[in-house]
Amino acid sequence: LYSCSRRDAAITPLRVACKLDPDNARAHLALGETCMHLGFFAEAERASLRVNVLDPTEVEGYFLQGMACVELKRDLHVEEARTHLSDCLRLSPSHEDANYEMVMLLFNKGDYTAAADHCEQAVKNNPDSDLLLDTLAWVFCFVTPEVKSRVW
């Protein structure tokens, strides 16, 4: 069900799987991803935390936890999201979605220079990413000429 993108039907079996095998990081990751798609952000955050405890090298666990924090949209969660996205990028610097979300997090905080700097580094790590190249061009509309000359 999960692999067929029938997440609405997969949620109950995934919850059961996580209860039956609480040390299965892959089951918790699947549960967390399913919860994100269904809008159960707090449950997704809990599942991703479990993934990170069970397997601290699982990049997608940190990304999922960061995204759950972003979706929860509480001020405290913004810095927490930044921490989790940073952990994801520490393990996988070219993770396109994590880089994009980090840029957007910085941008939405009003830190346009940091967003541009991060996006520049992300493009260096992933030069074939149209998403990141487009994002860099977009972010540049909001930064000072000094930043543009330094980055571009």
N, CA, C and O atoms as a GROMACS GRO file, in nm:
protein
  608
    1LEU      N    1   0.082  -0.119   0.000
    1LEU     CA    2   0.000   0.000   0.000
    1LEU      C    3   0.086   0.126   0.000
    1LEU      O    4   0.060   0.220  -0.074
    2TYR      N    5   0.189   0.125   0.084
    2TYR     CA    6   0.276   0.242   0.094
    2TYR      C    7   0.348   0.266  -0.038
    2TYR      O    8   0.352   0.379  -0.087
    3SER      N    9   0.405   0.160  -0.097
    3SER     CA   10   0.481   0.175  -0.221
    3SER      C   11   0.391   0.209  -0.339
    3SER      O   12   0.439   0.260  -0.440
    4CYS      N   13   0.263   0.182  -0.329
    4CYS     CA   14   0.168   0.216  -0.435
    4CYS      C   15   0.107   0.354  -0.413
    4CYS      O   16   0.012   0.391  -0.482
    5SER      N   17   0.160   0.429  -0.318
    5SER     CA   18   0.111   0.563  -0.284
    5SER      C   19  -0.033   0.563  -0.234
    5SER      O   20  -0.104   0.662  -0.249
    6ARG      N   21  -0.076   0.453  -0.178
    6ARG     CA   22  -0.208   0.447  -0.115
    6ARG      C   23  -0.189   0.472   0.034
    6ARG      O   24  -0.217   0.387   0.119
    7ARG      N   25  -0.140   0.591   0.062
    7ARG     CA   26  -0.100   0.624   0.200
    7ARG      C   27  -0.218   0.624   0.296
    7ARG      O   28  -0.202   0.589   0.413
    8ASP      N   29  -0.335   0.664   0.249
    8ASP     CA   30  -0.451   0.663   0.337
    8ASP      C   31  -0.482   0.522   0.386
    8ASP      O   32  -0.526   0.503   0.500
    9ALA      N   33  -0.459   0.423   0.300
    9ALA     CA   34  -0.483   0.284   0.339
    9ALA      C   35  -0.363   0.225   0.414
    9ALA      O   36  -0.377   0.126   0.485
   10ALA      N   37  -0.246   0.285   0.396
   10ALA     CA   38  -0.124   0.230   0.457
   10ALA      C   39  -0.103   0.276   0.601
   10ALA      O   40  -0.029   0.212   0.676
   11ILE      N   41  -0.168   0.384   0.642
   11ILE     CA   42  -0.138   0.442   0.773
   11ILE      C   43  -0.162   0.346   0.889
   11ILE      O   44  -0.079   0.336   0.979
   12THR      N   45  -0.274   0.275   0.888
   12THR     CA   46  -0.303   0.184   0.999
   12THR      C   47  -0.205   0.068   1.004
   12THR      O   48  -0.151   0.040   1.111
   13PRO      N   49  -0.177  -0.001   0.893
   13PRO     CA   50  -0.077  -0.109   0.900
   13PRO      C   51   0.062  -0.059   0.941
   13PRO      O   52   0.135  -0.131   1.010
   14LEU      N   53   0.098   0.062   0.900
   14LEU     CA   54   0.229   0.116   0.940
   14LEU      C   55   0.233   0.145   1.090
   14LEU      O   56   0.334   0.120   1.155
   15ARG      N   57   0.125   0.196   1.144
   15ARG     CA   58   0.119   0.219   1.289
   15ARG      C   59   0.132   0.088   1.364
   15ARG      O   60   0.204   0.079   1.464
   16VAL      N   61   0.064  -0.015   1.316
   16VAL     CA   62   0.072  -0.147   1.378
   16VAL      C   63   0.214  -0.201   1.368
   16VAL      O   64   0.268  -0.254   1.465
   17ALA      N   65   0.275  -0.187   1.251
   17ALA     CA   66   0.413  -0.236   1.231
   17ALA      C   67   0.509  -0.170   1.328
   17ALA      O   68   0.598  -0.235   1.382
   18CYS      N   69   0.492  -0.040   1.350
   18CYS     CA   70   0.581   0.032   1.443
   18CYS      C   71   0.560  -0.011   1.587
   18CYS      O   72   0.654  -0.012   1.666
   19LYS      N   73   0.437  -0.046   1.622
   19LYS     CA   74   0.411  -0.097   1.758
   19LYS      C   75   0.466  -0.237   1.776
   19LYS      O   76   0.519  -0.270   1.882
   20LEU      N   77   0.453  -0.321   1.672
   20LEU     CA   78   0.502  -0.458   1.682
   20LEU      C   79   0.654  -0.465   1.678
   20LEU      O   80   0.714  -0.553   1.741
   21ASP      N   81   0.717  -0.374   1.605
   21ASP     CA   82   0.863  -0.374   1.593
   21ASP      C   83   0.914  -0.231   1.614
   21ASP      O   84   0.951  -0.163   1.519
   22PRO      N   85   0.915  -0.186   1.740
   22PRO     CA   86   0.949  -0.046   1.769
   22PRO      C   87   1.094  -0.007   1.735
   22PRO      O   88   1.127   0.111   1.735
   23ASP      N   89   1.179  -0.105   1.706
   23ASP     CA   90   1.318  -0.076   1.672
   23ASP      C   91   1.343  -0.078   1.522
   23ASP      O   92   1.459  -0.080   1.479
   24ASN      N   93   1.238  -0.079   1.442
   24ASN     CA   94   1.250  -0.083   1.297
   24ASN      C   95   1.247   0.059   1.242
   24ASN      O   96   1.140   0.119   1.226
   25ALA      N   97   1.365   0.112   1.214
   25ALA     CA   98   1.376   0.250   1.165
   25ALA      C   99   1.304   0.269   1.033
   25ALA      O  100   1.244   0.374   1.011
   26ARG      N  101   1.309   0.171   0.943
   26ARG     CA  102   1.244   0.185   0.812
   26ARG      C  103   1.092   0.196   0.827
   26ARG      O  104   1.027   0.271   0.754
   27ALA      N  105   1.036   0.121   0.920
   27ALA     CA  106   0.891   0.129   0.943
   27ALA      C  107   0.853   0.267   0.996
   27ALA      O  108   0.752   0.325   0.954
   28HIS      N  109   0.932   0.319   1.087
   28HIS     CA  110   0.905   0.453   1.141
   28HIS      C  111   0.921   0.560   1.033
   28HIS      O  112   0.846   0.658   1.030
   29LEU      N  113   1.019   0.541   0.944
   29LEU     CA  114   1.038   0.636   0.835
   29LEU      C  115   0.916   0.634   0.741
   29LEU      O  116   0.866   0.739   0.701
   30ALA      N  117   0.871   0.515   0.706
   30ALA     CA  118   0.753   0.503   0.620
   30ALA      C  119   0.630   0.563   0.689
   30ALA      O  120   0.550   0.630   0.624
   31LEU      N  121   0.616   0.540   0.819
   31LEU     CA  122   0.505   0.598   0.893
   31LEU      C  123   0.514   0.751   0.891
   31LEU      O  124   0.415   0.819   0.867
   32GLY      N  125   0.632   0.803   0.916
   32GLY     CA  126   0.650   0.948   0.917
   32GLY      C  127   0.621   1.011   0.781
   32GLY      O  128   0.556   1.115   0.774
   33GLU      N  129   0.670   0.949   0.675
   33GLU     CA  130   0.644   1.002   0.540
   33GLU      C  131   0.495   0.997   0.509
   33GLU      O  132   0.440   1.089   0.448
   34THR      N  133   0.431   0.890   0.550
   34THR     CA  134   0.287   0.876   0.527
   34THR      C  135   0.211   0.984   0.604
   34THR      O  136   0.120   1.046   0.551
   35CYS      N  137   0.250   1.004   0.729
   35CYS     CA  138   0.185   1.107   0.810
   35CYS      C  139   0.203   1.245   0.748
   35CYS      O  140   0.110   1.326   0.748
   36MET      N  141   0.322   1.274   0.696
   36MET     CA  142   0.346   1.403   0.631
   36MET      C  143   0.250   1.422   0.515
   36MET      O  144   0.188   1.528   0.501
   37HIS      N  145   0.237   1.320   0.431
   37HIS     CA  146   0.149   1.330   0.314
   37HIS      C  147   0.003   1.346   0.353
   37HIS      O  148  -0.075   1.408   0.281
   38LEU      N  149  -0.033   1.292   0.467
   38LEU     CA  150  -0.172   1.300   0.512
   38LEU      C  151  -0.200   1.422   0.600
   38LEU      O  152  -0.315   1.447   0.638
   39GLY      N  153  -0.095   1.498   0.633
   39GLY     CA  154  -0.113   1.618   0.713
   39GLY      C  155  -0.108   1.596   0.863
   39GLY      O  156  -0.147   1.684   0.939
   40PHE      N  157  -0.060   1.479   0.907
   40PHE     CA  158  -0.046   1.450   1.049
   40PHE      C  159   0.096   1.487   1.092
   40PHE      O  160   0.179   1.400   1.118
   41PHE      N  161   0.124   1.618   1.099
   41PHE     CA  162   0.260   1.665   1.116
   41PHE      C  163   0.321   1.632   1.251
   41PHE      O  164   0.440   1.600   1.259
   42ALA      N  165   0.243   1.638   1.357
   42ALA     CA  166   0.297   1.605   1.490
   42ALA      C  167   0.335   1.457   1.496
   42ALA      O  168   0.439   1.422   1.552
   43GLU      N  169   0.253   1.371   1.438
   43GLU     CA  170   0.286   1.228   1.436
   43GLU      C  171   0.407   1.203   1.346
   43GLU      O  172   0.490   1.117   1.376
   44ALA      N  173   0.417   1.276   1.237
   44ALA     CA  174   0.534   1.264   1.149
   44ALA      C  175   0.661   1.305   1.223
   44ALA      O  176   0.766   1.242   1.208
   45GLU      N  177   0.650   1.409   1.303
   45GLU     CA  178   0.766   1.454   1.381
   45GLU      C  179   0.809   1.347   1.481
   45GLU      O  180   0.928   1.319   1.497
   46ARG      N  181   0.712   1.286   1.549
   46ARG     CA  182   0.744   1.180   1.646
   46ARG      C  183   0.808   1.060   1.576
   46ARG      O  184   0.905   1.003   1.625
   47ALA      N  185   0.754   1.021   1.462
   47ALA     CA  186   0.809   0.907   1.388
   47ALA      C  187   0.951   0.936   1.341
   47ALA      O  188   1.038   0.849   1.348
   48SER      N  189   0.974   1.057   1.292
   48SER     CA  190   1.108   1.090   1.244
   48SER      C  191   1.209   1.098   1.358
   48SER      O  192   1.325   1.061   1.341
   49LEU      N  193   1.165   1.144   1.473
   49LEU     CA  194   1.253   1.144   1.590
   49LEU      C  195   1.296   1.002   1.623
   49LEU      O  196   1.412   0.977   1.654
   50ARG      N  197   1.202   0.909   1.617
   50ARG     CA  198   1.233   0.768   1.643
   50ARG      C  199   1.333   0.715   1.539
   50ARG      O  200   1.424   0.640   1.573
   51VAL      N  201   1.315   0.755   1.413
   51VAL     CA  202   1.410   0.714   1.308
   51VAL      C  203   1.549   0.764   1.343
   51VAL      O  204   1.646   0.688   1.333
   52ASN      N  205   1.560   0.889   1.384
   52ASN     CA  206   1.690   0.948   1.413
   52ASN      C  207   1.757   0.884   1.534
   52ASN      O  208   1.880   0.876   1.541
   53VAL      N  209   1.676   0.840   1.630
   53VAL     CA  210   1.731   0.770   1.746
   53VAL      C  211   1.781   0.631   1.706
   53VAL      O  212   1.889   0.588   1.746
   54LEU      N  213   1.700   0.562   1.625
   54LEU     CA  214   1.735   0.425   1.585
   54LEU      C  215   1.850   0.421   1.485
   54LEU      O  216   1.934   0.331   1.490
   55ASP      N  217   1.853   0.518   1.393
   55ASP     CA  218   1.957   0.519   1.289
   55ASP      C  219   2.001   0.662   1.264
   55ASP      O  220   1.947   0.730   1.176
   56PRO      N  221   2.101   0.710   1.340
   56PRO     CA  222   2.145   0.848   1.326
   56PRO      C  223   2.211   0.880   1.191
   56PRO      O  224   2.246   0.996   1.166
   57THR      N  225   2.228   0.780   1.105
   57THR     CA  226   2.286   0.805   0.972
   57THR      C  227   2.178   0.811   0.864
   57THR      O  228   2.211   0.828   0.746
   58GLU      N  229   2.052   0.797   0.900
   58GLU     CA  230   1.942   0.800   0.802
   58GLU      C  231   1.908   0.943   0.765
   58GLU      O  232   1.839   1.013   0.839
   59VAL      N  233   1.958   0.986   0.651
   59VAL     CA  234   1.941   1.124   0.603
   59VAL      C  235   1.794   1.163   0.598
   59VAL      O  236   1.757   1.272   0.641
   60GLU      N  237   1.711   1.076   0.546
   60GLU     CA  238   1.569   1.110   0.527
   60GLU      C  239   1.496   1.130   0.660
   60GLU      O  240   1.395   1.201   0.665
   61GLY      N  241   1.546   1.070   0.766
   61GLY     CA  242   1.486   1.091   0.898
   61GLY      C  243   1.501   1.236   0.941
   61GLY      O  244   1.407   1.295   0.993
   62TYR      N  245   1.620   1.293   0.921
   62TYR     CA  246   1.643   1.433   0.957
   62TYR      C  247   1.563   1.526   0.867
   62TYR      O  248   1.507   1.626   0.913
   63PHE      N  249   1.559   1.493   0.738
   63PHE     CA  250   1.481   1.576   0.646
   63PHE      C  251   1.334   1.575   0.686
   63PHE      O  252   1.269   1.680   0.691
   64LEU      N  253   1.282   1.457   0.713
   64LEU     CA  254   1.142   1.444   0.753
   64LEU      C  255   1.114   1.521   0.881
   64LEU      O  256   1.011   1.589   0.892
   65GLN      N  257   1.204   1.512   0.978
   65GLN     CA  258   1.183   1.584   1.103
   65GLN      C  259   1.186   1.735   1.080
   65GLN      O  260   1.107   1.809   1.139
   66GLY      N  261   1.278   1.780   0.996
   66GLY     CA  262   1.282   1.923   0.963
   66GLY      C  263   1.154   1.969   0.896
   66GLY      O  264   1.101   2.076   0.929
   67MET      N  265   1.105   1.890   0.802
   67MET     CA  266   0.982   1.928   0.730
   67MET      C  267   0.861   1.926   0.824
   67MET      O  268   0.773   2.010   0.812
   68ALA      N  269   0.857   1.831   0.915
   68ALA     CA  270   0.747   1.827   1.011
   68ALA      C  271   0.749   1.954   1.096
   68ALA      O  272   0.643   2.011   1.124
   69CYS      N  273   0.867   1.997   1.138
   69CYS     CA  274   0.878   2.120   1.217
   69CYS      C  275   0.834   2.241   1.135
   69CYS      O  276   0.765   2.329   1.187
   70VAL      N  277   0.872   2.246   1.008
   70VAL     CA  278   0.829   2.357   0.922
   70VAL      C  279   0.677   2.359   0.913
   70VAL      O  280   0.615   2.465   0.924
   71GLU      N  281   0.617   2.243   0.893
   71GLU     CA  282   0.472   2.236   0.876
   71GLU      C  283   0.396   2.268   1.004
   71GLU      O  284   0.283   2.316   0.999
   72LEU      N  285   0.457   2.242   1.118
   72LEU     CA  286   0.391   2.273   1.245
   72LEU      C  287   0.384   2.424   1.268
   72LEU      O  288   0.298   2.472   1.342
   73LYS      N  289   0.473   2.498   1.204
   73LYS     CA  290   0.470   2.645   1.200
   73LYS      C  291   0.462   2.713   1.336
   73LYS      O  292   0.393   2.814   1.352
   74ARG      N  293   0.529   2.659   1.431
   74ARG     CA  294   0.540   2.728   1.559
   74ARG      C  295   0.679   2.792   1.564
   74ARG      O  296   0.775   2.735   1.514
   75ASP      N  297   0.689   2.909   1.623
   75ASP     CA  298   0.816   2.982   1.625
   75ASP      C  299   0.931   2.896   1.676
   75ASP      O  300   1.040   2.899   1.619
   76LEU      N  301   0.907   2.821   1.780
   76LEU     CA  302   1.010   2.733   1.835
   76LEU      C  303   1.056   2.631   1.731
   76LEU      O  304   1.173   2.594   1.726
   77HIS      N  305   0.963   2.587   1.649
   77HIS     CA  306   0.994   2.483   1.551
   77HIS      C  307   1.078   2.534   1.435
   77HIS      O  308   1.139   2.453   1.364
   78VAL      N  309   1.084   2.665   1.413
   78VAL     CA  310   1.164   2.718   1.303
   78VAL      C  311   1.312   2.687   1.326
   78VAL      O  312   1.380   2.637   1.236
   79GLU      N  313   1.361   2.717   1.445
   79GLU     CA  314   1.501   2.687   1.476
   79GLU      C  315   1.524   2.536   1.483
   79GLU      O  316   1.630   2.487   1.442
   80GLU      N  317   1.426   2.465   1.533
   80GLU     CA  318   1.437   2.319   1.538
   80GLU      C  319   1.443   2.263   1.396
   80GLU      O  320   1.521   2.172   1.368
   81ALA      N  321   1.361   2.316   1.306
   81ALA     CA  322   1.363   2.273   1.167
   81ALA      C  323   1.499   2.300   1.106
   81ALA      O  324   1.554   2.216   1.033
   82ARG      N  325   1.553   2.415   1.135
   82ARG     CA  326   1.687   2.450   1.082
   82ARG      C  327   1.792   2.351   1.132
   82ARG      O  328   1.880   2.311   1.056
   83THR      N  329   1.782   2.312   1.257
   83THR     CA  330   1.876   2.215   1.313
   83THR      C  331   1.866   2.081   1.241
   83THR      O  332   1.967   2.022   1.204
   84HIS      N  333   1.743   2.034   1.221
   84HIS     CA  334   1.725   1.903   1.157
   84HIS      C  335   1.765   1.906   1.010
   84HIS      O  336   1.825   1.811   0.959
   85LEU      N  337   1.733   2.014   0.941
   85LEU     CA  338   1.776   2.025   0.802
   85LEU      C  339   1.928   2.033   0.794
   85LEU      O  340   1.989   1.978   0.702
   86SER      N  341   1.991   2.102   0.889
   86SER     CA  342   2.138   2.108   0.893
   86SER      C  343   2.197   1.970   0.915
   86SER      O  344   2.298   1.935   0.854
   87ASP      N  345   2.135   1.890   1.003
   87ASP     CA  346   2.182   1.753   1.025
   87ASP      C  347   2.171   1.671   0.896
   87ASP      O  348   2.261   1.594   0.863
   88CYS      N  349   2.060   1.687   0.826
   88CYS     CA  350   2.041   1.617   0.699
   88CYS      C  351   2.150   1.657   0.600
   88CYS      O  352   2.209   1.572   0.534
   89LEU      N  353   2.178   1.787   0.591
   89LEU     CA  354   2.277   1.836   0.495
   89LEU      C  355   2.420   1.802   0.537
   89LEU      O  356   2.509   1.792   0.452
   90ARG      N  357   2.442   1.785   0.665
   90ARG     CA  358   2.574   1.740   0.712
   90ARG      C  359   2.602   1.600   0.658
   90ARG      O  360   2.715   1.570   0.620
   91LEU      N  361   2.500   1.516   0.656
   91LEU     CA  362   2.514   1.380   0.607
   91LEU      C  363   2.509   1.371   0.455
   91LEU      O  364   2.571   1.283   0.394
   92SER      N  365   2.435   1.463   0.394
   92SER     CA  366   2.418   1.460   0.248
   92SER      C  367   2.411   1.604   0.195
   92SER      O  368   2.302   1.656   0.174
   93PRO      N  369   2.527   1.667   0.174
   93PRO     CA  370   2.529   1.808   0.134
   93PRO      C  371   2.455   1.839   0.004
   93PRO      O  372   2.414   1.953  -0.018
   94SER      N  373   2.438   1.741  -0.082
   94SER     CA  374   2.371   1.767  -0.210
   94SER      C  375   2.222   1.733  -0.208
   94SER      O  376   2.158   1.729  -0.313
   95HIS      N  377   2.166   1.708  -0.090
   95HIS     CA  378   2.023   1.674  -0.078
   95HIS      C  379   1.942   1.794  -0.129
   95HIS      O  380   1.929   1.895  -0.060
   96GLU      N  381   1.888   1.781  -0.249
   96GLU     CA  382   1.823   1.893  -0.317
   96GLU      C  383   1.706   1.951  -0.236
   96GLU      O  384   1.698   2.072  -0.217
   97ASP      N  385   1.617   1.866  -0.190
   97ASP     CA  386   1.499   1.914  -0.118
   97ASP      C  387   1.537   1.980   0.015
   97ASP      O  388   1.479   2.081   0.052
   98ALA      N  389   1.633   1.922   0.085
   98ALA     CA  390   1.675   1.982   0.212
   98ALA      C  391   1.740   2.118   0.189
   98ALA      O  392   1.717   2.212   0.265
   99ASN      N  393   1.820   2.128   0.084
   99ASN     CA  394   1.881   2.258   0.052
   99ASN      C  395   1.774   2.361   0.017
   99ASN      O  396   1.779   2.474   0.064
  100TYR      N  397   1.679   2.322  -0.064
  100TYR     CA  398   1.571   2.414  -0.101
  100TYR      C  399   1.493   2.459   0.023
  100TYR      O  400   1.467   2.578   0.040
  101GLU      N  401   1.458   2.364   0.109
  101GLU     CA  402   1.381   2.398   0.229
  101GLU      C  403   1.461   2.487   0.323
  101GLU      O  404   1.404   2.575   0.388
  102MET      N  405   1.591   2.465   0.332
  102MET     CA  406   1.675   2.550   0.417
  102MET      C  407   1.677   2.693   0.362
  102MET      O  408   1.665   2.789   0.438
  103VAL      N  409   1.692   2.706   0.231
  103VAL     CA  410   1.690   2.839   0.171
  103VAL      C  411   1.557   2.908   0.200
  103VAL      O  412   1.554   3.025   0.238
  104MET      N  413   1.447   2.835   0.183
  104MET     CA  414   1.316   2.895   0.205
  104MET      C  415   1.295   2.931   0.353
  104MET      O  416   1.232   3.032   0.384
  105LEU      N  417   1.348   2.849   0.442
  105LEU     CA  418   1.339   2.878   0.585
  105LEU      C  419   1.411   3.008   0.618
  105LEU      O  420   1.358   3.094   0.689
  106LEU      N  421   1.532   3.022   0.566
  106LEU     CA  422   1.610   3.145   0.588
  106LEU      C  423   1.540   3.264   0.523
  106LEU      O  424   1.531   3.372   0.583
  107PHE      N  425   1.493   3.245   0.403
  107PHE     CA  426   1.426   3.353   0.331
  107PHE      C  427   1.302   3.400   0.405
  107PHE      O  428   1.280   3.520   0.421
  108ASN      N  429   1.220   3.305   0.449
  108ASN     CA  430   1.096   3.340   0.518
  108ASN      C  431   1.120   3.408   0.653
  108ASN      O  432   1.034   3.479   0.703
  109LYS      N  433   1.238   3.386   0.710
  109LYS     CA  434   1.276   3.457   0.832
  109LYS      C  435   1.321   3.599   0.801
  109LYS      O  436   1.341   3.680   0.892
  110GLY      N  437   1.338   3.630   0.673
  110GLY     CA  438   1.384   3.762   0.633
  110GLY      C  439   1.534   3.773   0.623
  110GLY      O  440   1.588   3.882   0.604
  111ASP      N  441   1.603   3.661   0.634
  111ASP     CA  442   1.750   3.660   0.626
  111ASP      C  443   1.791   3.630   0.482
  111ASP      O  444   1.837   3.520   0.451
  112TYR      N  445   1.773   3.729   0.395
  112TYR     CA  446   1.794   3.709   0.251
  112TYR      C  447   1.940   3.680   0.217
  112TYR      O  448   1.969   3.601   0.127
  113THR      N  449   2.031   3.745   0.289
  113THR     CA  450   2.173   3.721   0.261
  113THR      C  451   2.211   3.578   0.296
  113THR      O  452   2.280   3.512   0.219
  114ALA      N  453   2.166   3.529   0.411
  114ALA     CA  454   2.195   3.390   0.449
  114ALA      C  455   2.129   3.293   0.351
  114ALA      O  456   2.187   3.190   0.318
  115ALA      N  457   2.009   3.327   0.305
  115ALA     CA  458   1.942   3.242   0.207
  115ALA      C  459   2.023   3.235   0.078
  115ALA      O  460   2.040   3.128   0.021
  116ALA      N  461   2.072   3.350   0.032
  116ALA     CA  462   2.153   3.354  -0.090
  116ALA      C  463   2.283   3.277  -0.071
  116ALA      O  464   2.325   3.201  -0.158
  117ASP      N  465   2.348   3.298   0.044
  117ASP     CA  466   2.474   3.227   0.072
  117ASP      C  467   2.452   3.075   0.074
  117ASP      O  468   2.530   2.999   0.016
  118HIS      N  469   2.346   3.034   0.142
  118HIS     CA  470   2.320   2.890   0.149
  118HIS      C  471   2.287   2.834   0.010
  118HIS      O  472   2.334   2.727  -0.027
  119CYS      N  473   2.208   2.907  -0.065
  119CYS     CA  474   2.170   2.860  -0.198
  119CYS      C  475   2.293   2.853  -0.289
  119CYS      O  476   2.306   2.760  -0.370
  120GLU      N  477   2.383   2.948  -0.277
  120GLU     CA  478   2.506   2.945  -0.356
  120GLU      C  479   2.584   2.817  -0.325
  120GLU      O  480   2.629   2.748  -0.417
  121GLN      N  481   2.600   2.786  -0.197
  121GLN     CA  482   2.673   2.664  -0.158
  121GLN      C  483   2.599   2.540  -0.207
  121GLN      O  484   2.661   2.443  -0.251
  122ALA      N  485   2.467   2.543  -0.200
  122ALA     CA  486   2.387   2.429  -0.245
  122ALA      C  487   2.405   2.405  -0.394
  122ALA      O  488   2.414   2.291  -0.438
  123VAL      N  489   2.411   2.512  -0.471
  123VAL     CA  490   2.433   2.498  -0.616
  123VAL      C  491   2.572   2.442  -0.643
  123VAL      O  492   2.589   2.361  -0.735
  124LYS      N  493   2.671   2.482  -0.564
  124LYS     CA  494   2.806   2.425  -0.580
  124LYS      C  495   2.806   2.275  -0.553
  124LYS      O  496   2.875   2.199  -0.620
  125ASN      N  497   2.727   2.233  -0.453
  125ASN     CA  498   2.719   2.090  -0.419
  125ASN      C  499   2.633   2.012  -0.517
  125ASN      O  500   2.648   1.891  -0.529
  126ASN      N  501   2.544   2.080  -0.586
  126ASN     CA  502   2.449   2.014  -0.676
  126ASN      C  503   2.429   2.102  -0.799
  126ASN      O  504   2.320   2.157  -0.818
  127PRO      N  505   2.533   2.115  -0.884
  127PRO     CA  506   2.528   2.212  -0.994
  127PRO      C  507   2.426   2.180  -1.104
  127PRO      O  508   2.394   2.266  -1.185
  128ASP      N  509   2.375   2.060  -1.107
  128ASP     CA  510   2.277   2.023  -1.210
  128ASP      C  511   2.133   2.041  -1.165
  128ASP      O  512   2.040   2.003  -1.237
  129SER      N  513   2.113   2.098  -1.048
  129SER     CA  514   1.978   2.113  -0.993
  129SER      C  515   1.910   2.239  -1.048
  129SER      O  516   1.945   2.351  -1.010
  130ASP      N  517   1.815   2.219  -1.136
  130ASP     CA  518   1.737   2.333  -1.187
  130ASP      C  519   1.661   2.401  -1.074
  130ASP      O  520   1.647   2.523  -1.072
  131LEU      N  521   1.611   2.321  -0.980
  131LEU     CA  522   1.538   2.378  -0.866
  131LEU      C  523   1.624   2.477  -0.790
  131LEU      O  524   1.580   2.588  -0.760
  132LEU      N  525   1.748   2.438  -0.759
  132LEU     CA  526   1.836   2.525  -0.681
  132LEU      C  527   1.884   2.645  -0.763
  132LEU      O  528   1.898   2.755  -0.709
  133LEU      N  529   1.911   2.624  -0.891
  133LEU     CA  530   1.952   2.736  -0.976
  133LEU      C  531   1.839   2.839  -0.988
  133LEU      O  532   1.863   2.960  -0.980
  134ASP      N  533   1.717   2.792  -1.007
  134ASP     CA  534   1.602   2.883  -1.014
  134ASP      C  535   1.580   2.955  -0.882
  134ASP      O  536   1.548   3.073  -0.879
  135THR      N  537   1.598   2.881  -0.772
  135THR     CA  538   1.581   2.941  -0.640
  135THR      C  539   1.686   3.048  -0.615
  135THR      O  540   1.655   3.154  -0.561
  136LEU      N  541   1.810   3.021  -0.654
  136LEU     CA  542   1.916   3.119  -0.637
  136LEU      C  543   1.883   3.246  -0.716
  136LEU      O  544   1.899   3.356  -0.663
  137ALA      N  545   1.838   3.232  -0.838
  137ALA     CA  546   1.802   3.349  -0.918
  137ALA      C  547   1.688   3.426  -0.852
  137ALA      O  548   1.689   3.549  -0.851
  138TRP      N  549   1.593   3.355  -0.797
  138TRP     CA  550   1.479   3.419  -0.731
  138TRP      C  551   1.522   3.492  -0.604
  138TRP      O  552   1.482   3.606  -0.581
  139VAL      N  553   1.604   3.427  -0.521
  139VAL     CA  554   1.651   3.487  -0.396
  139VAL      C  555   1.733   3.612  -0.425
  139VAL      O  556   1.730   3.709  -0.349
  140PHE      N  557   1.804   3.610  -0.536
  140PHE     CA  558   1.888   3.726  -0.570
  140PHE      C  559   1.808   3.853  -0.593
  140PHE      O  560   1.863   3.962  -0.585
  141CYS      N  561   1.682   3.842  -0.620
  141CYS     CA  562   1.597   3.960  -0.637
  141CYS      C  563   1.584   4.038  -0.506
  141CYS      O  564   1.543   4.154  -0.507
  142PHE      N  565   1.619   3.975  -0.395
  142PHE     CA  566   1.595   4.035  -0.264
  142PHE      C  567   1.722   4.072  -0.188
  142PHE      O  568   1.713   4.125  -0.077
  143VAL      N  569   1.837   4.046  -0.245
  143VAL     CA  570   1.961   4.076  -0.173
  143VAL      C  571   2.025   4.204  -0.226
  143VAL      O  572   1.989   4.252  -0.334
  144THR      N  573   2.118   4.258  -0.150
  144THR     CA  574   2.184   4.382  -0.184
  144THR      C  575   2.283   4.360  -0.300
  144THR      O  576   2.325   4.247  -0.325
  145PRO      N  577   2.318   4.467  -0.369
  145PRO     CA  578   2.416   4.454  -0.478
  145PRO      C  579   2.551   4.398  -0.431
  145PRO      O  580   2.619   4.328  -0.506
  146GLU      N  581   2.589   4.430  -0.306
  146GLU     CA  582   2.716   4.378  -0.254
  146GLU      C  583   2.714   4.225  -0.244
  146GLU      O  584   2.812   4.158  -0.276
  147VAL      N  585   2.603   4.172  -0.199
  147VAL     CA  586   2.591   4.026  -0.188
  147VAL      C  587   2.589   3.966  -0.328
  147VAL      O  588   2.654   3.864  -0.352
  148LYS      N  589   2.517   4.028  -0.421
  148LYS     CA  590   2.512   3.977  -0.558
  148LYS      C  591   2.651   3.969  -0.619
  148LYS      O  592   2.685   3.869  -0.683
  149SER      N  593   2.732   4.074  -0.599
  149SER     CA  594   2.866   4.075  -0.660
  149SER      C  595   2.956   3.971  -0.594
  149SER      O  596   3.044   3.915  -0.659
  150ARG      N  597   2.936   3.946  -0.466
  150ARG     CA  598   3.019   3.847  -0.396
  150ARG      C  599   2.982   3.705  -0.435
  150ARG      O  600   3.069   3.620  -0.453
  151VAL      N  601   2.851   3.680  -0.450
  151VAL     CA  602   2.803   3.544  -0.475
  151VAL      C  603   2.804   3.513  -0.624
  151VAL      O  604   2.845   3.404  -0.664
  152TRP      N  605   2.761   3.606  -0.704
  152TRP     CA  606   2.741   3.578  -0.846
  152TRP      C  607   2.866   3.590  -0.924
  152TRP      O  608   2.865   3.569  -1.045
   0.00000   0.00000   0.00000
